[in-house]
XYZ file of C-alpha atoms in Angstrom:
595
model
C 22.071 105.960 -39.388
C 23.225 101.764 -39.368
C 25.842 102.623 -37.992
C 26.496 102.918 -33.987
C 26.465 106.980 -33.323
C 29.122 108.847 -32.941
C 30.926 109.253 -29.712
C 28.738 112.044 -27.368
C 31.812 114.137 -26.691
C 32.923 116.537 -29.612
C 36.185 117.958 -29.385
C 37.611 120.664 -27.168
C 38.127 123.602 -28.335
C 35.933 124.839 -31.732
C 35.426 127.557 -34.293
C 35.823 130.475 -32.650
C 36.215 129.393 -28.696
C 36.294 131.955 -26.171
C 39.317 133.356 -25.038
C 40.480 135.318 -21.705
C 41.125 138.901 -21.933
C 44.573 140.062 -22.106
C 45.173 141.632 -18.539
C 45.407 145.229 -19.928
C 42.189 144.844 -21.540
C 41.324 145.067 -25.338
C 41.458 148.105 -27.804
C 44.152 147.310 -29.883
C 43.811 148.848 -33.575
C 42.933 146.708 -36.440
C 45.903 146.778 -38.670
C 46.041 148.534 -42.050
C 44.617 145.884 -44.820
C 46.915 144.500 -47.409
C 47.554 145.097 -51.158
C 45.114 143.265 -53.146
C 44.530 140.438 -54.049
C 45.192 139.640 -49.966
C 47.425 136.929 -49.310
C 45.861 133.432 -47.193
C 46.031 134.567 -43.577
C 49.345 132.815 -41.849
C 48.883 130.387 -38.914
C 49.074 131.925 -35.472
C 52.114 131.551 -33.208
C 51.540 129.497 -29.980
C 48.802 131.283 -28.015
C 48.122 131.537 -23.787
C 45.625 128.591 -23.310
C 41.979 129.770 -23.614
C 39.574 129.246 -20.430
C 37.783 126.592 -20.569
C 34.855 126.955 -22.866
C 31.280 125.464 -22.164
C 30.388 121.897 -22.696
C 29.660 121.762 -26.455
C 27.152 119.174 -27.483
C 28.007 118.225 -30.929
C 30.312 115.467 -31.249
C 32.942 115.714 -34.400
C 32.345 114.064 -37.626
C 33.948 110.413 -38.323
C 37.221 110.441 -39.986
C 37.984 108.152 -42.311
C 41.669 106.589 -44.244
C 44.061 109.279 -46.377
C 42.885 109.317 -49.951
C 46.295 108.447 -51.046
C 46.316 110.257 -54.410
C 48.706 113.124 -54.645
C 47.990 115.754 -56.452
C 49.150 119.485 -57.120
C 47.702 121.795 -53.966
C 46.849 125.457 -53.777
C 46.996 127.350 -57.185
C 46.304 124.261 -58.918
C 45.783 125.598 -63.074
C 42.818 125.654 -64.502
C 42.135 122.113 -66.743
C 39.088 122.892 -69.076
C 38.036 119.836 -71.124
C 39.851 117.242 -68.929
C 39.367 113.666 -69.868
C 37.035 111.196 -67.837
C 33.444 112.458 -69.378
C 31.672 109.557 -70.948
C 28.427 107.507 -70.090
C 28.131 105.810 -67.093
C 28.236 102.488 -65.522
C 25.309 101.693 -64.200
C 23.143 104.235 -65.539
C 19.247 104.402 -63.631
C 16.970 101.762 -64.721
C 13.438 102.897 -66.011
C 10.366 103.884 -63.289
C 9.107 101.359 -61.783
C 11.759 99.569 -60.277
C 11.269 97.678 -57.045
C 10.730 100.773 -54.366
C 7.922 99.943 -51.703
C 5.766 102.877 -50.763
C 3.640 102.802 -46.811
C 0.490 104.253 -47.376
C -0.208 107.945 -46.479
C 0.024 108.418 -42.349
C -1.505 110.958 -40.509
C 0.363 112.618 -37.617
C 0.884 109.940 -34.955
C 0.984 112.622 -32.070
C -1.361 115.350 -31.210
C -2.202 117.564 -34.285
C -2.189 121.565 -35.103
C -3.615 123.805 -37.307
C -2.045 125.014 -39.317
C 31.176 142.394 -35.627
C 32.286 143.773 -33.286
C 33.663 146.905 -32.398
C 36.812 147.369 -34.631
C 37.123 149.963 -37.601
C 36.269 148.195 -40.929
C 39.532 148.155 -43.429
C 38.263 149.772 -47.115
C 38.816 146.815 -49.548
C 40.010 146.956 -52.716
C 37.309 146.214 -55.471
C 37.969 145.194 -58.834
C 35.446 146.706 -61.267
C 32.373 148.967 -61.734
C 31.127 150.634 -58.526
C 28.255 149.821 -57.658
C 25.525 151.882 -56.258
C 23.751 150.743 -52.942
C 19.702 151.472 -53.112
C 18.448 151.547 -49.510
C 14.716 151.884 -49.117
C 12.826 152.018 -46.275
C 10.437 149.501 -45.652
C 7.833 149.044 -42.716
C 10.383 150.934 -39.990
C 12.924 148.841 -41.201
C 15.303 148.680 -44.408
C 15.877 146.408 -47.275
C 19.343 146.624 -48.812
C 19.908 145.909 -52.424
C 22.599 145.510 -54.483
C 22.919 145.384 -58.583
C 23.573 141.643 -59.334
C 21.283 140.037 -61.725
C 22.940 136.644 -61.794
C 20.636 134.336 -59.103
C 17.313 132.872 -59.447
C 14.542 132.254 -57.141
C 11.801 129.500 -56.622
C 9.722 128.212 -54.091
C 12.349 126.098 -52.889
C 14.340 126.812 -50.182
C 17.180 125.688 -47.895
C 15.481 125.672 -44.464
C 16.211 128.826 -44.124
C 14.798 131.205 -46.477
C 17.703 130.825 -49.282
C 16.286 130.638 -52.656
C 17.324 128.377 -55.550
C 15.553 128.033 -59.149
C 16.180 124.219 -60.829
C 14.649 125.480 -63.891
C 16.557 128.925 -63.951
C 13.925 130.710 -65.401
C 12.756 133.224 -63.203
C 15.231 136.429 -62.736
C 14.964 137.253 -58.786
C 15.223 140.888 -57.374
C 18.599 141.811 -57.117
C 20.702 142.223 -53.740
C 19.600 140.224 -51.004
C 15.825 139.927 -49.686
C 16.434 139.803 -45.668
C 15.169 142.740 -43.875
C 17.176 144.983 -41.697
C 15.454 145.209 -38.010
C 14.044 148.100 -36.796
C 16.663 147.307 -34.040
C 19.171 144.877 -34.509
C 19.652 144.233 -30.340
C 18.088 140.303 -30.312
C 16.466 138.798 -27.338
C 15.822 134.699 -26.433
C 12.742 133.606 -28.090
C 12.733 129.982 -26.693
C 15.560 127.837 -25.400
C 14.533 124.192 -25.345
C 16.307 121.483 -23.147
C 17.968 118.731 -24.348
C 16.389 115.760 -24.018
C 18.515 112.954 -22.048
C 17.891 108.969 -23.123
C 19.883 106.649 -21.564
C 21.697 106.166 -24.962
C 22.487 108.831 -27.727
C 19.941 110.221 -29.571
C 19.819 111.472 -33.445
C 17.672 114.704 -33.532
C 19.121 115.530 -37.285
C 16.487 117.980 -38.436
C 15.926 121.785 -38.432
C 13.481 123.721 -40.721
C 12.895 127.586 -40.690
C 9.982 128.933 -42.712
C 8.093 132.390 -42.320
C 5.873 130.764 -40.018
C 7.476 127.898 -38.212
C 10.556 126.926 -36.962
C 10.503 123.027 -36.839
C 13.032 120.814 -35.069
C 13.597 116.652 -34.887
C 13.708 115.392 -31.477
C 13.606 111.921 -29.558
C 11.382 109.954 -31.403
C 9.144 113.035 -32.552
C 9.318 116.434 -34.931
C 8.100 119.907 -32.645
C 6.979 122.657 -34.546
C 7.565 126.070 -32.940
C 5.356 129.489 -33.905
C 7.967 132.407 -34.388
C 5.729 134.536 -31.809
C 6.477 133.718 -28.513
C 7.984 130.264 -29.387
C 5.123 128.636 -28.516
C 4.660 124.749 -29.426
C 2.133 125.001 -32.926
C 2.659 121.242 -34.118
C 3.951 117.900 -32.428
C 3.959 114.868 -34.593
C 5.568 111.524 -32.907
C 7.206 108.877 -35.322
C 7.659 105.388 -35.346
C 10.633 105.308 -34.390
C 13.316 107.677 -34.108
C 14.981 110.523 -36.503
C 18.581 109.300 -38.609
C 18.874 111.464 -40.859
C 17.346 115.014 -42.447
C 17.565 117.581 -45.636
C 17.787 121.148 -45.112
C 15.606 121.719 -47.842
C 12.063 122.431 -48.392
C 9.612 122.245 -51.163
C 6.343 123.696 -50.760
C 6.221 124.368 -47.088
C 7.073 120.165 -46.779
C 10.262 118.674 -45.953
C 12.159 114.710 -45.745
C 13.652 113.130 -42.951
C 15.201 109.433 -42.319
C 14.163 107.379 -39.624
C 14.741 103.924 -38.619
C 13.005 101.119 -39.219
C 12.235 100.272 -35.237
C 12.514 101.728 -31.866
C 15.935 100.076 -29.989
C 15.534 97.208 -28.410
C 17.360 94.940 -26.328
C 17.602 92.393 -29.457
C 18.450 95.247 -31.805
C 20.267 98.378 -29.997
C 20.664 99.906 -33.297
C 18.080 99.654 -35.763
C 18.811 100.054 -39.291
C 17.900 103.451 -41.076
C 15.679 102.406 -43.954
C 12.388 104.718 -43.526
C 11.775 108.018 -45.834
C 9.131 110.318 -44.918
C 7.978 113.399 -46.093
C 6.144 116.123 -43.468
C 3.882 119.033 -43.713
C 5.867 121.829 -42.273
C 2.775 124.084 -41.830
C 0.760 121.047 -39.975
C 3.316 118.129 -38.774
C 1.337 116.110 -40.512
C 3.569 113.046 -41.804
C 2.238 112.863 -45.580
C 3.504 109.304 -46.252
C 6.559 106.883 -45.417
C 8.728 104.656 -47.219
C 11.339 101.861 -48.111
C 13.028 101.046 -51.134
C 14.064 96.883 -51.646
C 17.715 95.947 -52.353
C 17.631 95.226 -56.142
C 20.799 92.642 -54.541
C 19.777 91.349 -51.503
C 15.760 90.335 -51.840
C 13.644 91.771 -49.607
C 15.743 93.600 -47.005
C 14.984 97.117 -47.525
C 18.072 99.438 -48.517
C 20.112 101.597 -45.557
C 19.969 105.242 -46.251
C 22.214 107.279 -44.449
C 21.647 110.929 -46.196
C 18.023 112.373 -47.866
C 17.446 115.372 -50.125
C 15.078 117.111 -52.332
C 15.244 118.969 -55.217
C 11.800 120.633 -57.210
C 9.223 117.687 -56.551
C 11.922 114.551 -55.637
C 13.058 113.418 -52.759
C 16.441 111.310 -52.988
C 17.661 108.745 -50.448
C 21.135 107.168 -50.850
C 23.876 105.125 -48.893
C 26.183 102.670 -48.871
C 23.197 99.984 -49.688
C 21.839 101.949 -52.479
C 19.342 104.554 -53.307
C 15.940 105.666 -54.292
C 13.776 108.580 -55.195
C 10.005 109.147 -54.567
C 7.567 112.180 -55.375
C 7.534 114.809 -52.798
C 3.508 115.298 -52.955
C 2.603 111.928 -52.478
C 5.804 109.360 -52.081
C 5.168 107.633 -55.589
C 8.427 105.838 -56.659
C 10.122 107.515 -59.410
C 13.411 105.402 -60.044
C 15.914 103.264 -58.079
C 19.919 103.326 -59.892
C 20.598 100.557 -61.541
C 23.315 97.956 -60.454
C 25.658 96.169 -62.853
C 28.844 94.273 -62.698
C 30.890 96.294 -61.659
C 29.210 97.068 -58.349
C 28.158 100.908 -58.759
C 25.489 102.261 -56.306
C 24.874 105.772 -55.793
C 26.035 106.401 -52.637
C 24.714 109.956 -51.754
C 22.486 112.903 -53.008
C 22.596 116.201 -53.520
C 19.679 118.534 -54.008
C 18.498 122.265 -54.263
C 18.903 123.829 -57.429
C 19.909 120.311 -59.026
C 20.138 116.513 -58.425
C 23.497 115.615 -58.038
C 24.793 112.166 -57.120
C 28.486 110.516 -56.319
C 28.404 106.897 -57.975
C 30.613 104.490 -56.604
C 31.379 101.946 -58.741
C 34.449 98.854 -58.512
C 35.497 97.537 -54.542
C 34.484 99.281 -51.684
C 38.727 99.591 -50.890
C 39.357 101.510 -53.802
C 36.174 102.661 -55.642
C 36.268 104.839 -58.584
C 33.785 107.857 -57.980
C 31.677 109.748 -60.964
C 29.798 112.992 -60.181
C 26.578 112.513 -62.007
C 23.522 115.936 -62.489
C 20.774 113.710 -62.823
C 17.017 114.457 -64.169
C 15.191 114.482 -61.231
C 12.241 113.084 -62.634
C 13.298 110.030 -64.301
C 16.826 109.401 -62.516
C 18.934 109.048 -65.932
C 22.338 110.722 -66.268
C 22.289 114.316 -67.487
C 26.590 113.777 -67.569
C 29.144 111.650 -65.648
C 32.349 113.318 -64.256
C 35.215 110.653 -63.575
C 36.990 111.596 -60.463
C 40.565 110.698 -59.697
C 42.037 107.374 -58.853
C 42.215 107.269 -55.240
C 39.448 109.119 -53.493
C 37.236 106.997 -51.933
C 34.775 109.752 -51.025
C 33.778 113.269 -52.389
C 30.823 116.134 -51.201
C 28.942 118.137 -53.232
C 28.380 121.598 -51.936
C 26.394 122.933 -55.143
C 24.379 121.401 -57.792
C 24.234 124.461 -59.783
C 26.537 124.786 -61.002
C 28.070 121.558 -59.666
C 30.960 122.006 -57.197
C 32.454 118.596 -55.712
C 34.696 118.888 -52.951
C 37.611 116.434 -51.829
C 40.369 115.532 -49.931
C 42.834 114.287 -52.865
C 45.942 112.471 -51.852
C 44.796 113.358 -48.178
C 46.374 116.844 -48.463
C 44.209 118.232 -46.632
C 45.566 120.806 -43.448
C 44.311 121.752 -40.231
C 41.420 118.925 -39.974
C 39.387 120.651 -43.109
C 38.820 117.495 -44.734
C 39.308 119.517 -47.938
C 42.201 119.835 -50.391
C 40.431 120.677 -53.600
C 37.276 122.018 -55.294
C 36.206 120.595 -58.755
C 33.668 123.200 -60.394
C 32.044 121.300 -63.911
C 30.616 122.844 -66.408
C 26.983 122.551 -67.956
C 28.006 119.609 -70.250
C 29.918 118.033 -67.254
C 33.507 119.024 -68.457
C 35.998 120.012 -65.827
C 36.382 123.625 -65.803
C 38.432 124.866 -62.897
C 39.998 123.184 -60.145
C 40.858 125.095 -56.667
C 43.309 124.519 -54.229
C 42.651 124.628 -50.866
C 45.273 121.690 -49.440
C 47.419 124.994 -48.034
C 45.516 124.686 -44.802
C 44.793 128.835 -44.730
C 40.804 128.359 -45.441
C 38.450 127.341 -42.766
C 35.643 124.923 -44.372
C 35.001 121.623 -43.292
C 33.531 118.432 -44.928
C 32.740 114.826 -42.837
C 34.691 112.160 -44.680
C 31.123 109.987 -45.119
C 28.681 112.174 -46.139
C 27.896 113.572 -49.714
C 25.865 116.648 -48.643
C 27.662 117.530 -45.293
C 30.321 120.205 -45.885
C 29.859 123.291 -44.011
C 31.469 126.626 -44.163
C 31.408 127.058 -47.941
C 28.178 128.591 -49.993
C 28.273 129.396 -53.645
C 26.582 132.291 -55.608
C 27.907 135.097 -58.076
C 29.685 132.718 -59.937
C 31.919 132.358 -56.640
C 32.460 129.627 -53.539
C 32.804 132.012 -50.481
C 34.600 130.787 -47.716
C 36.026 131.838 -44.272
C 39.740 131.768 -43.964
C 41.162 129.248 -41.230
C 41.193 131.292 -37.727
C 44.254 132.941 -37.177
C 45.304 135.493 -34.450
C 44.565 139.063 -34.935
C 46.379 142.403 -33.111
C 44.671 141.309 -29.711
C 47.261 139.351 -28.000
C 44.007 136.872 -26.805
C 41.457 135.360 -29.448
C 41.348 134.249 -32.860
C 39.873 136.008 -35.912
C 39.280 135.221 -39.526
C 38.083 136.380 -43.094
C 35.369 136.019 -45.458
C 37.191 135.022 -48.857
C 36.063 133.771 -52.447
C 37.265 132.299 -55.368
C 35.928 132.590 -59.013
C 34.188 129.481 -60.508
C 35.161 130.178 -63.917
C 39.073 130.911 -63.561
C 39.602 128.879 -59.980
C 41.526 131.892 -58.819
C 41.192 133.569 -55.725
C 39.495 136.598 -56.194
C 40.270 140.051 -54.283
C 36.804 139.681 -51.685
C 38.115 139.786 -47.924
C 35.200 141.080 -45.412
C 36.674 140.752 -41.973
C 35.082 139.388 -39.077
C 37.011 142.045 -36.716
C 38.866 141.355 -33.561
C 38.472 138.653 -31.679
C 35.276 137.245 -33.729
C 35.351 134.297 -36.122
C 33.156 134.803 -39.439
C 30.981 131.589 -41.063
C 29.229 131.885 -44.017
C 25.469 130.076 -43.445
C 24.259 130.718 -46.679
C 23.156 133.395 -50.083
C 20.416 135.402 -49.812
C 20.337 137.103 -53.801
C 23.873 138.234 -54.109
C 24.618 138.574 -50.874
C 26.117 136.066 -47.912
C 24.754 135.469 -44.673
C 27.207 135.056 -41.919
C 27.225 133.891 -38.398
C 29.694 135.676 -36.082
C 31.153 133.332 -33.413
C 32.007 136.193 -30.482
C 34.529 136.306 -28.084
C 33.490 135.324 -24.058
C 32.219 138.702 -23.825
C 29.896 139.271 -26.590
C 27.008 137.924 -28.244
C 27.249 136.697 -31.571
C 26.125 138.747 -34.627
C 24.565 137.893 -37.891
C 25.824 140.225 -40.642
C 24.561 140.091 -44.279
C 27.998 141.076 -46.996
C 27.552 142.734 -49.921
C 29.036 139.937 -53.340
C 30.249 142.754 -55.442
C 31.412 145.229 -52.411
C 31.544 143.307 -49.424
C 30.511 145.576 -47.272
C 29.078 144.450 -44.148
C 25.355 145.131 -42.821
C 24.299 143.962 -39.283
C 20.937 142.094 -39.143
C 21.231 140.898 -35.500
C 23.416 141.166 -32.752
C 22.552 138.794 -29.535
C 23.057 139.603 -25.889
C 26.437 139.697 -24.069
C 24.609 138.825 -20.704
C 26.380 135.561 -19.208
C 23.754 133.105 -19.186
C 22.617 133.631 -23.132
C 26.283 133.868 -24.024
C 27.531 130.341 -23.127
C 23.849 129.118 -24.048
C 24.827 130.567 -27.264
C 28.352 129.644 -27.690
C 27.795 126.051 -26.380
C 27.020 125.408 -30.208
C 29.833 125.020 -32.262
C 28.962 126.184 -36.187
C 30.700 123.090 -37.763
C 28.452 120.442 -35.857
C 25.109 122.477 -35.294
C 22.185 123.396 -37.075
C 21.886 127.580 -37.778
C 19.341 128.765 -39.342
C 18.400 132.280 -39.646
C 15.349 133.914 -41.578
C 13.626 137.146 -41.236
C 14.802 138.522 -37.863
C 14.882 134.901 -36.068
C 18.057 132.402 -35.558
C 17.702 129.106 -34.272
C 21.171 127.071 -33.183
C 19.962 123.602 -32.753
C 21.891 120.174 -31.773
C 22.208 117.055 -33.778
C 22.589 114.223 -30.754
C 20.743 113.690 -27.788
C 22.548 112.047 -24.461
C 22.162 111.443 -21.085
C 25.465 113.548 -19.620
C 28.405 111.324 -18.204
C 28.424 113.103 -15.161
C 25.833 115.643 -13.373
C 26.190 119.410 -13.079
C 27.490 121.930 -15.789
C 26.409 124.653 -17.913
C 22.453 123.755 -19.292
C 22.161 121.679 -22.694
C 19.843 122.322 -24.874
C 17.974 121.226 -28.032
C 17.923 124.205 -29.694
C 18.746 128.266 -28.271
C 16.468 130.944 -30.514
C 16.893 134.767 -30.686
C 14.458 137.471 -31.971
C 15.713 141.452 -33.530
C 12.671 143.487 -33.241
């Protein structure tokens, strides 16, 4: 990004730390579950201080100013039909407005070819039963479940997840990850951190069925899922500021600024777009977008995207879209008088956008679904007075999250969920300002939220860590609220004693979750059930010492996790010189393989 980085250090502490042992040891029973619907989880009394955890290498997200507009919190009643849908200001001018394209590059470098051990509580389930088909598969089993309700394409989030922007194509129901023939995991590669002299951006991690591809300084490494063996390495012109999850195709987009540092210029300004083979490295073209304000100084992009064949770039200076096959420009938002600029993308299933428009003190937001192709306005939502900044954590259908009023408990960054309807028309809003669920969402950043993922016609997300029966370590819950109603639903999967659940992602109907473990354990990845919630292990990591803080040296909030097909990658975001020698190992990224 423009801006200096954020500070190296992130803060102590994290989702799911590791605790001491009570002296007596564990085995404490899991307490009886509660009538449905289950209340939020209460905060914890004061705890015994935790040991101290290894150096984590993610530094926290930027906070910015309250919000400053109150509103109602947690049970907040439906509103269909609320006012503030009408045409836009500042709708997106016609194709051909002034983006600059590089031509094609090839690759700059060298080239390649091509939960723990507590009882689970019986939940409470409103509705049908549904039957569980289990078939075996290749010594292992795929589980599936009877939802119809997803979609599936050939675009992905980076980590196998499957989203359909056309929604034609009915996808086999249940979930599509495969069950190990044993779930025990192994390392597959551990990479070291690089250490400049200054930090670092490595923003970047891509997980196909092939390759697992990760940014770092000043280049993109692709990794075969083998032995973790380098297959790819493609150096860039300068070095990585930004990256979508996403990939179209087997290709992906990253950011990257428009110089190496230099004395003159310590921190270059992020204004490149590039597009990269995932399957080669190869870098299939690069390029800028002008400032339709400020002549020929090339627009600051601070977040990228994709959805179907466009890639998005937006910021505070503006935005721009290009073709994903060969970076031709497709449109560029117009700006009128009254100073709106799309300030952020989202893609996937959709393209969503947050439009700024009025003074950069007190803006007035819209939440735009945009044709991808052609950039015009399939609706405008109005936000509230008030809220300089709002996420998107799902284009389809669109869910914007925000911190109204700045209501917003236990450092979430979250008070409220606005779910819109196909013709843009408000159609739920949900509380979350009570400070008892766990996601999180950077101030700054329009595609950034973490800990929330949306399918069945539900956001599931992890209550906010609270203590369990053990009098040592935290534990949480897997919760979900219905898009249609904005009620909390009756869905609780536990993450059992002494381990934190966080949701990653859907696969079908069904919701991947990392397990953070306790100081003794390795964590787990578990796929739940959307219309039982019952829990299936897919991996479980080693306990052993050394792989454990490795492991837990990532914290899930300011990481990269991506898990596909037996294989989970926990990668960093910043690279740094330490402050001071010694310590635990840092690395770039940690991998584990089930067999």
């Amino acid at each position: 990004m423009s801006i200096p980085p954020p500070p190296s250090q992130p803060p102590a502490g994290g989702f799911g730390a590791p605790q001491d042992p009570p002296p007596g040891g564990f085995g404490a029973q899991v307490p009886p579950v509660p009538p449905a619907p289950p209340a939020p989880p209460q905060q914890p009394a004061a705890q015994p201080a935790a040991p101290q955890q290894p150096a984590a290498q993610q530094p926290a997200d930027p906070r910015l100013p309250a919000y400053g507009y109150p509103q109602a919190g947690y049970g907040y009643p439906q509103q269909p039909g609320a006012p503030g849908q009408f045409s836009p200001p500042g709708a997106p001018g016609a194709p051909g407005m002034p983006v600059t394209v590089a031509t094609p590059l090839a690759p700059a470098g060298p080239g390649g070819g091509g939960g723990g051990g507590d009882k689970r509580t019986q939940l409470m389930i409103v509705g049908a039963a549904l039957l569980a088909i289990v078939l075996i598969v290749g010594g292992g089993l795929w589980y599936v479940s009877g939802d119809e309700g997803t979609t599936s394409t050939t675009a992905t989030d980076g980590q196998g997840g499957k989203g359909d922007p056309k929604g034609k194509e009915p996808a086999a129901p249940g979930g599509t990850e495969k069950v190990p023939a044993s779930t025990k995991s192994k390392t597959l590669i551990n990479v070291p951190l690089p250490e400049p002299e200054e930090q670092v951006t490595v923003d970047g991690s891509w997980l196909t069925d092939s390759v697992y591809a990760k940014s770092d300084v000043g280049k993109i490494v692709g990794y075969n899922l083998v032995d973790g063996g380098k297959k790819w390495e493609t150096a860039l012109p300068a070095h990585v500021c930004g990256a979508t999850k996403y990939i179209t195709d087997d290709k992906s987009a990253v950011l990257f600024d428009e110089a190496m540092p230099s004395a003159e210029k310590k921190y270059p300004a992020c204004t490149q777009v590039g597009v990269i083979d995932l399957n080669t490295g190869k870098l299939l073209w690069s390029a800028t977008a002008k400032s339709p304000t400020g002549g020929d100084k090339p627009v600051t992009f601070s977040e990228v995207t994709i959805s179907g064949q466009t890639v998005a770039a937006g910021g505070l200076g503006g935005g721009a879209a290009w073709n994903l096959a060969d970076g031709k420009p497709l449109w560029t938002p117009k700006v009128d008088g009254q100073g709106c600029k799309d300030v952020g993308y989202a893609g996937g299933d959709a393209l969503g956008v947050i439009r700024s428009c009025g003074s950069a003190s007190e803006p007035t937001l819209y939440a735009q679904l945009l044709d991808p192709t052609t950039g015009a306005p399939k609706y405008s939502y109005k936000l509230s007075a008030g809220i300089p900044y709002a996420g998107i954590i799902s284009t389809k259908p669109m869910v914007i999250a925000a911190n109204v009023g700045n209501t917003a408990k236990n450092a979430t960054n979250v008070s409220d969920l606005f779910v819109l309807d196909d013709a843009g028309q408000l159609k739920a809003r949900i509380g979350l300002a009570s400070g008892n669920f766990g996601p999180d969402c950077p101030a700054n950043d329009v595609e950034r939220c973490t800990g929330m993922v949306v399918g069945n016609g539900k956001v599931y997300l992890p209550s906010y860590e609270h203590q369990g029966t053990s009098a040592y370590g935290k534990t949480n819950e897997l919760l979900s609220f219905d898009l249609e109603t904005g009620k909390q639903t009756t869905d609780r999967a536990d993450a059992g004693e002494r381990y934190t659940l966080y949701p990653l992602r859907m696969d079908g109907s069904n919701v991947i979750v990392y397990k953070v473990p306790p100081y003794d354990k390795g964590g787990q990845i578990v796929s739940i059930d959307g219309k039982t919630m019952k829990e299936t292990v897919l991996m479980e990591n080693p306990a052993e010492k050394t792989s454990q803080r490795a492991e837990t040296s990532f914290l899930v909030d300011h990481a990269e996790f991506r898990y596909h097909n037996g294989k989970l990658f926990l990668a960093s975001k910043y690279a740094r010189k330490p402050s001071s020698p010694g310590g635990d190992p840092r690395y770039l990224f940690v991998s584990f393989t089930a067999s």
